mmCIF file of C-alpha atoms in Angstrom:
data_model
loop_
_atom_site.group_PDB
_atom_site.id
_atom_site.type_symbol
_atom_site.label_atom_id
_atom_site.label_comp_id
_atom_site.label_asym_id
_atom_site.label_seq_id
_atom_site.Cartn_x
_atom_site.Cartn_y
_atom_site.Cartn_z
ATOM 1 C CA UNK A 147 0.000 0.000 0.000
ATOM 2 C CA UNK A 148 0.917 3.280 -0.476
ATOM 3 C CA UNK A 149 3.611 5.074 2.278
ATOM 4 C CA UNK A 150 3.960 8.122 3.676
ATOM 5 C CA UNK A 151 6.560 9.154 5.734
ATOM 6 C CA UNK A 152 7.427 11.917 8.652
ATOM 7 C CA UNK A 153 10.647 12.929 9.833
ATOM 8 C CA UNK A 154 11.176 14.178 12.451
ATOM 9 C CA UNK A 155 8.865 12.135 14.534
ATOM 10 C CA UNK A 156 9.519 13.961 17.805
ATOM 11 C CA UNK A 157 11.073 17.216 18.481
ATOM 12 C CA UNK A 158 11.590 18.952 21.499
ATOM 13 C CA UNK A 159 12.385 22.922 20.785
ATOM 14 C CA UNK A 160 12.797 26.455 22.953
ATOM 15 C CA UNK A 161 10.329 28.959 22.535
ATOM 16 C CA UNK A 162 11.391 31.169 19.690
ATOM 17 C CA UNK A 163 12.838 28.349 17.481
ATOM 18 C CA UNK A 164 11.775 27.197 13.866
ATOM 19 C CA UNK A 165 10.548 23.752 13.276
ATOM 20 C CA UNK A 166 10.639 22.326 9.780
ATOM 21 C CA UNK A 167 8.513 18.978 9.228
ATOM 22 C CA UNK A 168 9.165 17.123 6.381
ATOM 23 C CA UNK A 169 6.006 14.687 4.998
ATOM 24 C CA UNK A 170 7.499 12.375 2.047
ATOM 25 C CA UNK A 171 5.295 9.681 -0.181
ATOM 26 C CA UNK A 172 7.418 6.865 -0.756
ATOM 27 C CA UNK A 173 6.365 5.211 -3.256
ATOM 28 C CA UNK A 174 3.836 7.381 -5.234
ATOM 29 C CA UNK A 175 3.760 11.148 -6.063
ATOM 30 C CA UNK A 176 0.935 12.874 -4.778
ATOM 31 C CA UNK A 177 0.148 16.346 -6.243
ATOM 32 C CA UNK A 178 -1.900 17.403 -3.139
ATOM 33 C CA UNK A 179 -0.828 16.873 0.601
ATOM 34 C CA UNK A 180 -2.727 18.260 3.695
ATOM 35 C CA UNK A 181 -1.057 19.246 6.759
ATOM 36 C CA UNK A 182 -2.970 18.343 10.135
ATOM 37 C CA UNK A 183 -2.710 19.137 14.087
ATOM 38 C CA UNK A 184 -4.245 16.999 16.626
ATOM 39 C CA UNK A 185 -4.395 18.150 20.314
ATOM 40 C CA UNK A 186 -4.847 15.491 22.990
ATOM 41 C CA UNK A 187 -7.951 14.016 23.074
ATOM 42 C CA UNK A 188 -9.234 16.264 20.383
ATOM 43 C CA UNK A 189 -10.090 15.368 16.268
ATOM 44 C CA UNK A 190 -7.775 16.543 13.694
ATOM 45 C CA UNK A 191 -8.127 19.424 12.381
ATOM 46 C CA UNK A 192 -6.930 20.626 8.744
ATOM 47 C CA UNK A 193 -4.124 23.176 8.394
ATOM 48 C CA UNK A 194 -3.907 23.530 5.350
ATOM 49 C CA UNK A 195 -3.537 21.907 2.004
ATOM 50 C CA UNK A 196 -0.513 21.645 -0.195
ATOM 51 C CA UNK A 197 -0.197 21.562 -3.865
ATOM 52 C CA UNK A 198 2.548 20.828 -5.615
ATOM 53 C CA UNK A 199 4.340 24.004 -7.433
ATOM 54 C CA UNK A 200 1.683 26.476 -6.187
ATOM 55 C CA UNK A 201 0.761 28.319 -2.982
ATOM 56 C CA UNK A 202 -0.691 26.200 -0.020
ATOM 57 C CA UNK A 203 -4.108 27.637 1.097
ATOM 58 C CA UNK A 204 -4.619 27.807 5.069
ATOM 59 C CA UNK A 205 -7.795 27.006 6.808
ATOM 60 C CA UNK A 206 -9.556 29.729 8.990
ATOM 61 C CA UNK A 207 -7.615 30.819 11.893
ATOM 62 C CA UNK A 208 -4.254 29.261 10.614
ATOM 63 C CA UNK A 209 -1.594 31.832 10.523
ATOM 64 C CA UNK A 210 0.362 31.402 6.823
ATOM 65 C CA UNK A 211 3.388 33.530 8.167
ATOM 66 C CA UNK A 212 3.726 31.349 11.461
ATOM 67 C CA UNK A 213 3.350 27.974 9.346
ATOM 68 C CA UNK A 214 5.493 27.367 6.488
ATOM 69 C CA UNK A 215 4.373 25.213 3.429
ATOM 70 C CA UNK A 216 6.225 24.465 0.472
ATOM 71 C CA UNK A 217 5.681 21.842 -1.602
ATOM 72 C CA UNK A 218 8.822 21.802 -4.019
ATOM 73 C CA UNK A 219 8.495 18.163 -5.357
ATOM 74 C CA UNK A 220 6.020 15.517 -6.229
ATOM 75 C CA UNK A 221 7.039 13.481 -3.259
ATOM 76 C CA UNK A 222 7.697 16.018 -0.488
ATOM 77 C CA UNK A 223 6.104 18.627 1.447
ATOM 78 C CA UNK A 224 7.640 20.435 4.319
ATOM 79 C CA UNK A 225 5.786 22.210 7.181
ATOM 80 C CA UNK A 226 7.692 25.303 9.352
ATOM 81 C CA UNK A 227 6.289 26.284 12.626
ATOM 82 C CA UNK A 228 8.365 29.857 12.980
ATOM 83 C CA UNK A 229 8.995 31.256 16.246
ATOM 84 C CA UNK A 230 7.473 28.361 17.949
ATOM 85 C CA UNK A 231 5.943 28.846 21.204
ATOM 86 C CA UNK A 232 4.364 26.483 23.671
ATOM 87 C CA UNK A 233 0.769 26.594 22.597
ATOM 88 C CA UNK A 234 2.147 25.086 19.290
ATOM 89 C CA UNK A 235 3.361 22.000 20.890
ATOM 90 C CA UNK A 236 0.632 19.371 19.502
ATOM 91 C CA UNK A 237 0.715 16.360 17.200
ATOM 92 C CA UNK A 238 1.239 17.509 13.533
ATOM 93 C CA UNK A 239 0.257 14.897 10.864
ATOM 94 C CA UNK A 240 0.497 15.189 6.958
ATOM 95 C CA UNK A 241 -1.551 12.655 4.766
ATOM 96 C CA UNK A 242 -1.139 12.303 0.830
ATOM 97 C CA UNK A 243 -4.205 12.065 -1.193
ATOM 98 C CA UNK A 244 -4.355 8.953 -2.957
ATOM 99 C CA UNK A 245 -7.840 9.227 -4.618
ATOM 100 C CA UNK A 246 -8.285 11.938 -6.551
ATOM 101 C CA UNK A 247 -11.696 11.009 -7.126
ATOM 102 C CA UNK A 248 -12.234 9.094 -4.313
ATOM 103 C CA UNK A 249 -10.854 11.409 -1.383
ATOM 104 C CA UNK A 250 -8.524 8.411 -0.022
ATOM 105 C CA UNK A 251 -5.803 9.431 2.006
ATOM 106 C CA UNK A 252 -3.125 8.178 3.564
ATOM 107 C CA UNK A 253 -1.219 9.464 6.822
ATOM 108 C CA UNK A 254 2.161 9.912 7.899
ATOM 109 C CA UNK A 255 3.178 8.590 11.199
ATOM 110 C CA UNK A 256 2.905 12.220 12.763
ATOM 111 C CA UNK A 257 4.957 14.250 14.636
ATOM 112 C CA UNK A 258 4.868 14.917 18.064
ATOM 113 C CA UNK A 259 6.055 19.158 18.971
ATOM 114 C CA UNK A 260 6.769 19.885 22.062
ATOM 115 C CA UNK A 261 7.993 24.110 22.908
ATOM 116 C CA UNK A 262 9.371 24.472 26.038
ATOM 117 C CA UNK B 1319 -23.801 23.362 14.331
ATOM 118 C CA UNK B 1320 -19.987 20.814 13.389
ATOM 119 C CA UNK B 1321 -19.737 20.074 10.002
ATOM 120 C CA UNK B 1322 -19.435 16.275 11.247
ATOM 121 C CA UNK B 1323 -20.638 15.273 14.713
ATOM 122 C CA UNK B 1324 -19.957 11.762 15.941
ATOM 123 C CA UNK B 1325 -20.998 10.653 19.616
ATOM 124 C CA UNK B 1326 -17.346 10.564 21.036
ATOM 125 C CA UNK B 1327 -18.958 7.478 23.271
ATOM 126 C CA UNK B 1328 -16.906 5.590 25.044
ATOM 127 C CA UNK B 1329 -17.875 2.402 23.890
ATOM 128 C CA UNK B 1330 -17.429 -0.950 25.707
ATOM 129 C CA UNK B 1331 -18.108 -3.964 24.789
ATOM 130 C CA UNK B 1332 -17.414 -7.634 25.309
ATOM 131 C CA UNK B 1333 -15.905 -9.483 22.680
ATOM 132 C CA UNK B 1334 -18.186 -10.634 20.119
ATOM 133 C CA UNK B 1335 -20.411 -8.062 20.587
ATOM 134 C CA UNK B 1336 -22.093 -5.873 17.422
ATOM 135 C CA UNK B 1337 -21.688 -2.099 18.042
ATOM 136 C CA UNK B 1338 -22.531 0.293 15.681
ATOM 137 C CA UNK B 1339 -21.622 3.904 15.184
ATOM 138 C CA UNK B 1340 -22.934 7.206 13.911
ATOM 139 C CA UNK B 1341 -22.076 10.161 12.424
ATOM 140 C CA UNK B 1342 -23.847 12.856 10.822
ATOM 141 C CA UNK B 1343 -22.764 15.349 8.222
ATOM 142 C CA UNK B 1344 -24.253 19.386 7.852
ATOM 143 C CA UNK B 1345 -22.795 19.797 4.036
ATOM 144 C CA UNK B 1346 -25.586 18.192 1.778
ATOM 145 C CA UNK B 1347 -23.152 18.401 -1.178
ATOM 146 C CA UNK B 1348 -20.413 16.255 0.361
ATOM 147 C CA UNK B 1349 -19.501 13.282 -1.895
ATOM 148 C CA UNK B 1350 -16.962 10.861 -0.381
ATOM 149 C CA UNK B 1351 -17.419 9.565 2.951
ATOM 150 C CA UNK B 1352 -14.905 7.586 4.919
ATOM 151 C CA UNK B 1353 -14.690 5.545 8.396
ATOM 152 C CA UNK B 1354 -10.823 5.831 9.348
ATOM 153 C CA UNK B 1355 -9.662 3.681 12.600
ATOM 154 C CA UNK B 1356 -7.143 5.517 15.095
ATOM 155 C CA UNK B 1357 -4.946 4.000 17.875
ATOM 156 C CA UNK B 1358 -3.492 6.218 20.393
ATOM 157 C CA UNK B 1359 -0.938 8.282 19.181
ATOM 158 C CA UNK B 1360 -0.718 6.934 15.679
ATOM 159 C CA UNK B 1361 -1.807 8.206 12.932
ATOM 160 C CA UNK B 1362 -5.402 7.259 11.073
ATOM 161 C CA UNK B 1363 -5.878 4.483 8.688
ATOM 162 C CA UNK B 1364 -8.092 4.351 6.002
ATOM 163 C CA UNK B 1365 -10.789 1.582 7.469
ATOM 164 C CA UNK B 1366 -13.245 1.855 4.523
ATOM 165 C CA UNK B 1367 -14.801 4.041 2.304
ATOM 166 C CA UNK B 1368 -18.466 4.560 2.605
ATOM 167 C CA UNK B 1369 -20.646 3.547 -0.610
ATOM 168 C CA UNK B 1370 -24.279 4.936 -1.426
ATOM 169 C CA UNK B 1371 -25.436 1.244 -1.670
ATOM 170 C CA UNK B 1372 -23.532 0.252 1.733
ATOM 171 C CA UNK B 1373 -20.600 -1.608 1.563
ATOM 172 C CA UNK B 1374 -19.260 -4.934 3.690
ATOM 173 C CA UNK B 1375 -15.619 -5.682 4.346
ATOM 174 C CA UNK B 1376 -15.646 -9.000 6.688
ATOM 175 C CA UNK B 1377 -16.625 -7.934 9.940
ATOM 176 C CA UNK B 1378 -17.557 -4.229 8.952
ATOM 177 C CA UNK B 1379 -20.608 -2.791 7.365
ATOM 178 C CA UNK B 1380 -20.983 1.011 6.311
ATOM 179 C CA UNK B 1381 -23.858 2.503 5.130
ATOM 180 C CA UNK B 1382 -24.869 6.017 4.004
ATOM 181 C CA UNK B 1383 -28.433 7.647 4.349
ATOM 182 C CA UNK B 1384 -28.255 10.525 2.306
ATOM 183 C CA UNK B 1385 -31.777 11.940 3.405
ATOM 184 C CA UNK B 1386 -30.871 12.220 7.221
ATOM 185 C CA UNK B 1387 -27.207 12.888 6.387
ATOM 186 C CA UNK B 1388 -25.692 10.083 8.546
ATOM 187 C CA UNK B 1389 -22.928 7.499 8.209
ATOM 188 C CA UNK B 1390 -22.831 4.497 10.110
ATOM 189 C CA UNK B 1391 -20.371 1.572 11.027
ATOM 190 C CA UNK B 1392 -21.397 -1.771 12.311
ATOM 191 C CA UNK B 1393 -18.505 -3.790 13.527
ATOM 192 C CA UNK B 1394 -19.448 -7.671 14.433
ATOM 193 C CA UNK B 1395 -18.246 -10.330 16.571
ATOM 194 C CA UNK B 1396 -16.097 -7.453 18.183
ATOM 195 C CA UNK B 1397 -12.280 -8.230 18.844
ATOM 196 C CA UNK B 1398 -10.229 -7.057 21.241
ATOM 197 C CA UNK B 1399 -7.536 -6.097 18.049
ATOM 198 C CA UNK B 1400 -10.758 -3.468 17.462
ATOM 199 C CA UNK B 1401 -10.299 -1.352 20.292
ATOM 200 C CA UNK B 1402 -9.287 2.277 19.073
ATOM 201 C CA UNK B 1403 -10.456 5.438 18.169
ATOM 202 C CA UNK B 1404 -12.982 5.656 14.673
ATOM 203 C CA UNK B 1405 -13.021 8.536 12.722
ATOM 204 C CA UNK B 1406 -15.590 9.804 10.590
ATOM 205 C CA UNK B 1407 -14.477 11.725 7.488
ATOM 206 C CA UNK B 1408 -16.538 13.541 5.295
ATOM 207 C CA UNK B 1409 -15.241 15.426 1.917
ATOM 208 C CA UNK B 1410 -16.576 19.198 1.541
ATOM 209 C CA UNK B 1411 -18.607 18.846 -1.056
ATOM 210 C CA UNK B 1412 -16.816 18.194 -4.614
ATOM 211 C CA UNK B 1413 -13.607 19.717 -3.080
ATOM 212 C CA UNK B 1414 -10.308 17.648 -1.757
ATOM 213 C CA UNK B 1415 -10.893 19.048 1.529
ATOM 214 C CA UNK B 1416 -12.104 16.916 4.553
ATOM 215 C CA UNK B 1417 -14.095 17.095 7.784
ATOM 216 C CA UNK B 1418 -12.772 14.863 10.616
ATOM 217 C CA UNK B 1419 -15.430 14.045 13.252
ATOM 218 C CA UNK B 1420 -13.917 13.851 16.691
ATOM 219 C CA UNK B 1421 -14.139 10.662 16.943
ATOM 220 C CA UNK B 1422 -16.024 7.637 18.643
ATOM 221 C CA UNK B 1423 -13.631 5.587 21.589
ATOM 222 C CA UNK B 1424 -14.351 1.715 21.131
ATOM 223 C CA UNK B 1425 -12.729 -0.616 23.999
ATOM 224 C CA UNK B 1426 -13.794 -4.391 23.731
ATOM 225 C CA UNK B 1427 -13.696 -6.048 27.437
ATOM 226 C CA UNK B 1428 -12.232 -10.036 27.143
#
């Protein structure tokens, strides 16, 4: 089946740091990614969603300057939290969408923030 | 009013029970609807996609009522392998954008 992968898949920062994610589909190329967060005990909520070669567009309430996407390549899309800051710290989780037509997607293994 | 609610339960059950989820849906254009199965702290996987005639796969049955807007799961002779979190996903309308509901907590008791 298809693969997606996360690196890192824990990171521990100071407030005031970057973060880059990276999200990678292993063995497909997906022209649209979507970036989630997940709080504990809490659904995931969309970020945003990636396309390949153009601009990502943000959900509601999702700062664009604070979170980084670029989606240079086929296979890779990379997530930046800037200036991190302890109310970022959460579980950040990129899926690849398989289906065009179909809406399947498939998840990376996540990645677990933590600001201090 | 959510865009997808889902009763966020617990559930538990003995093993071999039935139990069947719900979830309804506000966007009466949405087109693809999916069950996804979470475990703690891992990411979701794709359970099964939901099919305007219902669809079976082993143990699982989804179904879609378009009129009342609801999804449903039916999971039989429950296994203890099926305790974890199930997500119901609904696409906004003929976009490639989703709706996660929060999720429903299924524990099956030995």
């Amino acid at each position: 089946g298809a693969v997606v992968s996360q690196h890192p898949s824990w990171v521990i920062c100071k407030s005031g740091t970057s973060v880059k994610i990276e999200c990678r589909s292993l063995d497909f190329q997906a022209t649209t990614m979507f970036w989630y967060r997940q709080f504990p005990k809490q659904s995931l909520m969309l970020m945003a969603t990636s396309n390949e070669g153009s601009k990502a567009t943000y959900e509601q309430g999702v700062e664009k300057d604070k979170f980084l996407i670029n989606h240079a390549s086929l296979t890779l899309s990379t997530l930046t939290v800037t200036s991190a800051h302890p109310e970022d710290s959460s579980f950040y989780i990129c899926s690849a969408l398989i289906g065009r037509r179909t809406g399947e997607q498939y998840f990376g293994p996540g990645t677990r923030l933590t600001v201090t | 009013r959510k865009e997808v609610e889902q009763d966020p339960g617990p559930f538990n059950v003995p093993e071999g029970a039935t139990v069947a989820f719900n979830c309804t849906y506000s966007n009466s254009a949405s087109q693809s609807f999916f069950w996804y199965r979470q475990d703690c702290r891992k990411e979701p996987k794709l359970l099964m996609s939901v099919y305007s005639s219902g669809n079976e796969d082993g143990r699982f049955t989804a179904q879609l009522n378009r009129a009342s807007q609801y999804i449903s799961l039916l999971i039989r002779d429950s296994k203890l392998s099926d305790s974890a979190t199930y997500l119901c996903v609904v696409n906004r309308g003929t976009g490639n954008q989703f709706y996660f509901g929060t999720g429903t907590s299924l524990t099956v008791i030995p």
